[in-house]
Short mmCIF file of C-alpha atoms in Angstrom, two decimals:
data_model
loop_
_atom_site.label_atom_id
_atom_site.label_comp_id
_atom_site.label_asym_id
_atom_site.label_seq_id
_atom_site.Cartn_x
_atom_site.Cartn_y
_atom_site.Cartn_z
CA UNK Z 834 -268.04 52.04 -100.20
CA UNK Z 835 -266.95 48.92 -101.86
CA UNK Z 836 -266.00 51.04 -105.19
CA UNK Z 837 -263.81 53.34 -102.68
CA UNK Z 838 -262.28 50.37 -100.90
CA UNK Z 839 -261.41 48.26 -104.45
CA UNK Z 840 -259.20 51.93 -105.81
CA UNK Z 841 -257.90 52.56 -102.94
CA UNK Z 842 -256.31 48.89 -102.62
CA UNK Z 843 -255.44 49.43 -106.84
CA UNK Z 844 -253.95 52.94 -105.84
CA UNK Z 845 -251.60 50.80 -103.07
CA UNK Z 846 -250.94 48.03 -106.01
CA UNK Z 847 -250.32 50.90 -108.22
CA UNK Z 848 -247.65 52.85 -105.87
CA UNK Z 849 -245.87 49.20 -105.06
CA UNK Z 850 -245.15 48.34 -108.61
CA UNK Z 851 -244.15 52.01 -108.79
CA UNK Z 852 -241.61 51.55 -106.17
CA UNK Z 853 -240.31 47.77 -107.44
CA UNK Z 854 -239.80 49.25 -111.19
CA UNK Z 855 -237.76 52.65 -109.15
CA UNK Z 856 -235.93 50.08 -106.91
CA UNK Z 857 -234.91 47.64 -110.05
CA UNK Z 858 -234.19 50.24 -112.49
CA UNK Z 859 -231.98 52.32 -109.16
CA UNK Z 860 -230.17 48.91 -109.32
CA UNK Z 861 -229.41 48.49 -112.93
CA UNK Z 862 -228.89 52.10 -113.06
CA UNK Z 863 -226.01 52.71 -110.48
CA UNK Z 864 -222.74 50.82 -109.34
CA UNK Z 865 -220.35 50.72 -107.27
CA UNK Z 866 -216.84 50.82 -107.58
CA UNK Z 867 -214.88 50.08 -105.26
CA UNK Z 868 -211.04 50.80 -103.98
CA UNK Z 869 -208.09 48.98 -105.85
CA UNK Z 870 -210.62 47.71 -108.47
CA UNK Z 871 -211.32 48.69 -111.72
CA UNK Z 872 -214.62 48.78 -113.78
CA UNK Z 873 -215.12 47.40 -117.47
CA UNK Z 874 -218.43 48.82 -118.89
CA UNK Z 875 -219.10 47.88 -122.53
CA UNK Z 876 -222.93 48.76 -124.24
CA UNK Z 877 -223.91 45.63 -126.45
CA UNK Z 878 -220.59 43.82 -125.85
CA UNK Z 879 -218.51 46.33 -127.37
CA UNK Z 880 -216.41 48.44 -124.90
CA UNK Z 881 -217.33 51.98 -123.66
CA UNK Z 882 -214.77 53.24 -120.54
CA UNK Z 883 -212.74 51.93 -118.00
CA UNK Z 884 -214.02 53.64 -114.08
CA UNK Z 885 -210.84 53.12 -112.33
CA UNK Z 886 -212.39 55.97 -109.72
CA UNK Z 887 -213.65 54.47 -106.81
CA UNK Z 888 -217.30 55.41 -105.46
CA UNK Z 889 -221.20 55.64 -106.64
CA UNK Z 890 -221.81 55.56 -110.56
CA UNK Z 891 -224.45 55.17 -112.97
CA UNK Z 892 -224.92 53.34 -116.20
CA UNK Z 893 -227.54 52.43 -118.29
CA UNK Z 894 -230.06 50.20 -117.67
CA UNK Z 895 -230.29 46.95 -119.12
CA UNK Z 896 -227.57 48.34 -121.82
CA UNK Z 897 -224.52 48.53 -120.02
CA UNK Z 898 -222.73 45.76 -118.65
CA UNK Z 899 -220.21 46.22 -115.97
CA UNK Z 900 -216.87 43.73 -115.26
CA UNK Z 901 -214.98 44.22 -112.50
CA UNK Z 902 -210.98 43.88 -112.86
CA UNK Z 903 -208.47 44.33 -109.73
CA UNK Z 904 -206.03 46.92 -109.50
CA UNK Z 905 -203.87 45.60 -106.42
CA UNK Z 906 -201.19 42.88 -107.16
CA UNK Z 907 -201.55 39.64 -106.76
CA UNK Z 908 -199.67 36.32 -105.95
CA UNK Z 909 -199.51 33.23 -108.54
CA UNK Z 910 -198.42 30.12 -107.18
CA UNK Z 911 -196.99 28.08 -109.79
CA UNK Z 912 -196.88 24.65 -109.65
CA UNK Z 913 -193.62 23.04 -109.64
CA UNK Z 914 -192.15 21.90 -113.02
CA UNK Z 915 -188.75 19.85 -114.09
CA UNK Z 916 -186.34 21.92 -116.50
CA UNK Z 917 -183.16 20.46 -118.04
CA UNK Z 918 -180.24 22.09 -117.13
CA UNK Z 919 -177.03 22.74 -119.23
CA UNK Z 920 -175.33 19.58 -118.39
CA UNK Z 921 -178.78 17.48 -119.02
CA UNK Z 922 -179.91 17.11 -116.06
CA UNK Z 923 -183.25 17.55 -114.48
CA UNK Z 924 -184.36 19.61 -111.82
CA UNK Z 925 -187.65 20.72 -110.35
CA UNK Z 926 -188.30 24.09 -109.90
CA UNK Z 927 -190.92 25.56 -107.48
CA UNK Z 928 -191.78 29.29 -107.80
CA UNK Z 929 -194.04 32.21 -107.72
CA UNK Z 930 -194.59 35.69 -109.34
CA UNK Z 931 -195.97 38.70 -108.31
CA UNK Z 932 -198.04 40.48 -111.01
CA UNK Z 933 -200.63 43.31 -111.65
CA UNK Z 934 -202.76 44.83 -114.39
CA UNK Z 935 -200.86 47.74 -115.72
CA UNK Z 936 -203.48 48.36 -118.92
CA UNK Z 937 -206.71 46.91 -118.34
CA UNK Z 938 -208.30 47.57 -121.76
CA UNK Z 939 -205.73 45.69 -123.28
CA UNK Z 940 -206.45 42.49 -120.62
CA UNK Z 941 -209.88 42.70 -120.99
CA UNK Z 942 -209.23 42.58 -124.36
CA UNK Z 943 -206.59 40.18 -124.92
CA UNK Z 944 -207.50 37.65 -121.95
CA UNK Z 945 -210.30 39.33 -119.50
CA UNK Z 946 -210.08 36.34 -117.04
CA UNK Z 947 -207.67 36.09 -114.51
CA UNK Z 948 -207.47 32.48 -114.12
CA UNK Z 949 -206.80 32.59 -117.80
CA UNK Z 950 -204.21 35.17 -117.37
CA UNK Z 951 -202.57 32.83 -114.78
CA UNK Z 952 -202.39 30.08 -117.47
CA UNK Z 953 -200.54 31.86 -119.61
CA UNK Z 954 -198.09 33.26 -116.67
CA UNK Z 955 -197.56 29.87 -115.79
CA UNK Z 956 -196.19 29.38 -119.30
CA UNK Z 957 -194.08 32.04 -119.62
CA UNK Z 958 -192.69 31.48 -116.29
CA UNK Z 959 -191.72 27.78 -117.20
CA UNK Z 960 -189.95 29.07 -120.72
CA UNK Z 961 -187.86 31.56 -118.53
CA UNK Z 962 -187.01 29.10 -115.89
CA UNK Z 963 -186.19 26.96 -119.28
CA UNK Z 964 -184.17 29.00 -120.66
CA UNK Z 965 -182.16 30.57 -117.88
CA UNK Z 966 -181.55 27.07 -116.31
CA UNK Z 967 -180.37 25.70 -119.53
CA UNK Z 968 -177.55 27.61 -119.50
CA UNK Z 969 -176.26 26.65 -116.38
CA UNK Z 970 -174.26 23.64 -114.31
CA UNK Z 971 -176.56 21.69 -111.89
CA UNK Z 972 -174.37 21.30 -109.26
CA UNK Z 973 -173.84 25.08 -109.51
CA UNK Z 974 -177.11 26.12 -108.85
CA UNK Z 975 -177.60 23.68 -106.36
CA UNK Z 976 -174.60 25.31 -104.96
CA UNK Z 977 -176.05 28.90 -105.46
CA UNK Z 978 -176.04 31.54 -102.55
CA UNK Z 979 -179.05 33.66 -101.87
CA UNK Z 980 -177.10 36.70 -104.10
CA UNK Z 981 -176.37 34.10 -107.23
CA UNK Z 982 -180.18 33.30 -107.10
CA UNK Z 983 -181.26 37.06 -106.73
CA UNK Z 984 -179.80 37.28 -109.90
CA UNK Z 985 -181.53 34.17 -111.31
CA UNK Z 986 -184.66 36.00 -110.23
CA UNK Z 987 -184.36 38.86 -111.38
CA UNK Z 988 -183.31 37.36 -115.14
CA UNK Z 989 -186.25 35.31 -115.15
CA UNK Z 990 -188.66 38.57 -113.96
CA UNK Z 991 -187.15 40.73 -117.13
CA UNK Z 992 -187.76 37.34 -119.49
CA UNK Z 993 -191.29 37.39 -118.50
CA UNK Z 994 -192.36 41.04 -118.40
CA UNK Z 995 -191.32 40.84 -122.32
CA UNK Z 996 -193.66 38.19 -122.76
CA UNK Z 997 -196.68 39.90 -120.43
CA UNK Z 998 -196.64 42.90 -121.93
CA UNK Z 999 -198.59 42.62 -125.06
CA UNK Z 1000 -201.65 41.17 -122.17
CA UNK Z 1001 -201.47 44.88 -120.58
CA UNK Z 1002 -200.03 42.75 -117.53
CA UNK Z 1003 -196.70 43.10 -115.94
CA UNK Z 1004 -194.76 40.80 -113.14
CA UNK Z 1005 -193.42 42.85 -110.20
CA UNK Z 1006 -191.42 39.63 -109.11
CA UNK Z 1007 -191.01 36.19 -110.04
CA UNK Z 1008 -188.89 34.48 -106.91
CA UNK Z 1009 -187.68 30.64 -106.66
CA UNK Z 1010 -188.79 29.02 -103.53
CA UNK Z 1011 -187.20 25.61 -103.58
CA UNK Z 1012 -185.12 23.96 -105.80
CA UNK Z 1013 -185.32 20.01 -105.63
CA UNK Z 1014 -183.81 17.01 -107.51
CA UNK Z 1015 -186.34 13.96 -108.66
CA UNK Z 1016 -186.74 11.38 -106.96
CA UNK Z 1017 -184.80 8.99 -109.32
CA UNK Z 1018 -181.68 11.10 -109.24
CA UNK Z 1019 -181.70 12.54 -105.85
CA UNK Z 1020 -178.85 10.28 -104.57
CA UNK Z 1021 -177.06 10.02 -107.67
CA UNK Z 1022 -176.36 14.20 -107.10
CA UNK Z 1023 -175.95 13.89 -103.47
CA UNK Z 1024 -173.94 11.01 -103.82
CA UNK Z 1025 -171.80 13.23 -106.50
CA UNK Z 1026 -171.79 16.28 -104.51
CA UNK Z 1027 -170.26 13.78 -101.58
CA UNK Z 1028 -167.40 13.01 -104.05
CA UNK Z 1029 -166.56 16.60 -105.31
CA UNK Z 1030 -166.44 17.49 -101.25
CA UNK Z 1031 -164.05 14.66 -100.78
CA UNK Z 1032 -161.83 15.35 -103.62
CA UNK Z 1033 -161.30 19.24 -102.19
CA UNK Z 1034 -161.01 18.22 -98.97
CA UNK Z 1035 -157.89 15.75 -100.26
CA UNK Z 1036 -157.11 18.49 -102.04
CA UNK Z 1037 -156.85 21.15 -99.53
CA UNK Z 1038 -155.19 18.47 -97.13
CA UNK Z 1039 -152.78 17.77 -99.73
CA UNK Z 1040 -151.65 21.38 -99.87
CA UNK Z 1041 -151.40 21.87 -96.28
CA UNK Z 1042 -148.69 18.39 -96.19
CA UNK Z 1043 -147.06 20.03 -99.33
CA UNK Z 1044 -146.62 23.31 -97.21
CA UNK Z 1045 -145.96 21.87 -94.02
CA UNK Z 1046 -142.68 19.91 -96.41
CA UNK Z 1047 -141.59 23.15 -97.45
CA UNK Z 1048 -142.12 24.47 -93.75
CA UNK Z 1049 -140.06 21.44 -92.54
CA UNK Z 1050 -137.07 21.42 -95.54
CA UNK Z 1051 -136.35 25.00 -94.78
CA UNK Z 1052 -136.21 24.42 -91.43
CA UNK Z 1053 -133.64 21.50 -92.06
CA UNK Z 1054 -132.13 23.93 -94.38
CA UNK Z 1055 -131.47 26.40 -91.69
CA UNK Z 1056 -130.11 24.46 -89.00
CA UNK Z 1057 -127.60 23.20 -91.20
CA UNK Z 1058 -126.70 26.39 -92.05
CA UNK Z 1059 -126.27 27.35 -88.42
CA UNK Z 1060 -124.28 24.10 -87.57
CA UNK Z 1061 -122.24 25.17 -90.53
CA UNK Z 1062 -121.64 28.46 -89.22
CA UNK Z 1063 -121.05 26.79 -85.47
CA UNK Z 1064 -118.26 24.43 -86.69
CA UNK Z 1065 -116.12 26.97 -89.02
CA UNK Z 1066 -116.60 29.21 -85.94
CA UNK Z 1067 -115.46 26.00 -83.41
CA UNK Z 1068 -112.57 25.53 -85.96
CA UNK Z 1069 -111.71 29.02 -86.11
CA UNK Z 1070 -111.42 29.18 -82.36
CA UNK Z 1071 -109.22 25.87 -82.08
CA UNK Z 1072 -107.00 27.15 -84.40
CA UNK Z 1073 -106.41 30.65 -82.86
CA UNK Z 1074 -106.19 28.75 -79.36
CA UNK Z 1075 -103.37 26.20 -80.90
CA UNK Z 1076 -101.99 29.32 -82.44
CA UNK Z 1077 -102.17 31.00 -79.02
CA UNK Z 1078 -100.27 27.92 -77.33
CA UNK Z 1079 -97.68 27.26 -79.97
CA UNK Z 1080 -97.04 31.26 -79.45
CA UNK Z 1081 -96.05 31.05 -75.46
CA UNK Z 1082 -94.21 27.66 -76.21
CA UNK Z 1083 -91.91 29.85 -78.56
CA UNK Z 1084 -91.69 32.57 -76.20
CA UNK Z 1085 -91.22 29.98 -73.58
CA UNK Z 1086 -87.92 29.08 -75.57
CA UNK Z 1087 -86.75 32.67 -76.67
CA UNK Z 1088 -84.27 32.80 -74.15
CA UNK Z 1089 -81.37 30.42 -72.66
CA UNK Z 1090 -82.55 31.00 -68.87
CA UNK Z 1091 -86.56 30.33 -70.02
CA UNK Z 1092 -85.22 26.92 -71.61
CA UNK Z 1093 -82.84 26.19 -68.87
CA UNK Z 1094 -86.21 26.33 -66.48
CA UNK Z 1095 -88.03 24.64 -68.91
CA UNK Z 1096 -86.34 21.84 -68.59
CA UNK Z 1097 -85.50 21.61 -64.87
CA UNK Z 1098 -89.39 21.48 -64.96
CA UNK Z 1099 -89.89 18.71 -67.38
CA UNK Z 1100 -87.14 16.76 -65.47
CA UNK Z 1101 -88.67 17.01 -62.03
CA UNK Z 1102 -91.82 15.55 -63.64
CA UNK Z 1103 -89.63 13.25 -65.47
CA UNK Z 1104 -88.04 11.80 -61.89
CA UNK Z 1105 -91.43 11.92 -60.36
CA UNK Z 1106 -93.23 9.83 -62.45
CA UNK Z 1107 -89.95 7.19 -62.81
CA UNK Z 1108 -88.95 7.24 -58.93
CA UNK Z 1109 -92.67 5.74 -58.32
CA UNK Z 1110 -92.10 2.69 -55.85
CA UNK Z 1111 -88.93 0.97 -54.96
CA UNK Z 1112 -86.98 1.40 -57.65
CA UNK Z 1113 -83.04 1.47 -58.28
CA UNK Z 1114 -81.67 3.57 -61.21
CA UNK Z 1115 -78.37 3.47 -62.71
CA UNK Z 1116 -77.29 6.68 -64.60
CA UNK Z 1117 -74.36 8.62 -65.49
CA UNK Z 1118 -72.39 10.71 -63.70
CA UNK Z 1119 -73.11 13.83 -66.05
CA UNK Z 1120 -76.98 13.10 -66.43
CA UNK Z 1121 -79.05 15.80 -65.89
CA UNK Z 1122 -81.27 14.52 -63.45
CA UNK Z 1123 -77.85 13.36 -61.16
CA UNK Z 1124 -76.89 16.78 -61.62
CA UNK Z 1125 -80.31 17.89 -59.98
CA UNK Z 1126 -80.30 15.35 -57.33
CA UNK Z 1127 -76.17 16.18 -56.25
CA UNK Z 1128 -77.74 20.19 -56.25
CA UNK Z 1129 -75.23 20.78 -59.38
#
């Protein structure tokens, strides 16, 4: 009995290490892979394939080592940095990029970490930011609108995929997402950019004064011309009304009976005016107001 009980209790022992050695050697044996990942398997440290399949696979135990390497893209926060721009001055630049592993033989074998691979993004970045802002007026890309800095974007991106490609890496996007002046200088620009505003606005308000003058001159201009016109026309019409009167004067006097009544007319107006009060004329007998008052 005791023989019987001490196998069967071996024959258990037996079956359990039987299932542990199945259980560790299933483990070592299969992997997973899973979605937007790739797998790295190299057999004593020297590369064998890249599974970019997803799903249940199966290496050799012990042998083969598997590294795991993302497919998806991923965001880099880069820390901001200070650049010189082309008129010497500093600025601090805080961006990001977008990358991915395009060829991941070629990262595994070039970098094969990705906080590594983020070091060396970091410096590329900061060379393109460099050498882009180096060309350029601080003020003006201060100054930039969301299309001028598109473009600044999408220079620096191009800069560093030339860079990332020999790591079997590529940027989708590298985007600025604040530009800032230092500390020590930050008034000194704003204090500038203050200026420049003033100057155009004395500028524009110049322009306007200088147009409103030329507004006002031609103005002056015209009226003259139209009191001008209004006195040679006032002229013209005094001159054809004193031609008009000196015309029925000489008709007045074409004719002996006209100038006869003419001046019966002036004399009555003659004796009105000088018989005003109590006066006493003397005249001759053949004057030709006595003549008027006998009824000759």
């Amino acid at each position: 009995m005791q023989e019987t009980k001490k196998s069967s209790k071996l024959g258990f022992f037996i079956k359990l290490f039987i299932f542990i050695v199945l259980v560790i050697s299933l483990t070592n044996t299969a992997y997973i892979v899973h979605e937007n990942e790739y797998a790295y398997v190299t057999r004593f440290s020297k590369f064998v394939k890249i599974q970019d399949t997803a799903g249940l696979h199966f290496k050799l135990p012990l042998l083969d080592k598997i590294e795991t390497i993302p497919q998806q893209r991923m965001m880099y926060d880069i820390p901001p940095s200070e650049v010189l721009t082309g008129d010497k001055k500093t600025l601090v630049v805080d961006n990001f990029a977008v990358w991915q592993i395009d060829d991941p033989y070629t990262f595994m074998r070039t970098v094969s970490r990705i906080t590594e691979m983020e070091n060396r993004i970091d410096a590329v970045v900061y060379n393109a930011v460099k050498n882009t802002f180096g060309t350029m007026v601080q003020t003006t890309i201060i100054n930039s609108d969301n299309r001028s800095i598109d473009d600044v974007n999408i220079k620096i991106t191009e800069m560093v995929n030339a860079q990332l490609k020999s790591y079997g890496v590529s940027t989708v996007a590298v985007e600025i997402k604040r530009l800032d002046l230092p500390n020590d200088n930050e008034a000194a620009v704003y204090s500038r950019m203050i200026s420049e505003r003033t100057q155009m606005a004395e500028s524009f308000r110049a322009e306007g004064n200088l147009e409103a003058s030329k507004v006002v001159n031609e103005t002056d201009k015209e009226v003259g011309i139209l009191l001008s016109k209004a006195s040679a026309t006032a002229e013209e019409l005094k001159g054809e009304g004193e031609s008009e009167y000196m015309k029925i004067i000489a008709e007045a006097y074409s004719t002996e009976d006209r100038v006869d009544y003419y001046e019966f007319i002036r004399s009555l107006e003659a004796l009105k005016v000088t018989m005003k009060g109590e006066k006493t004329l003397i005249l001759p007998a053949d004057n030709y107001i006595v003549k008027i008052l006998n009824g000759n």
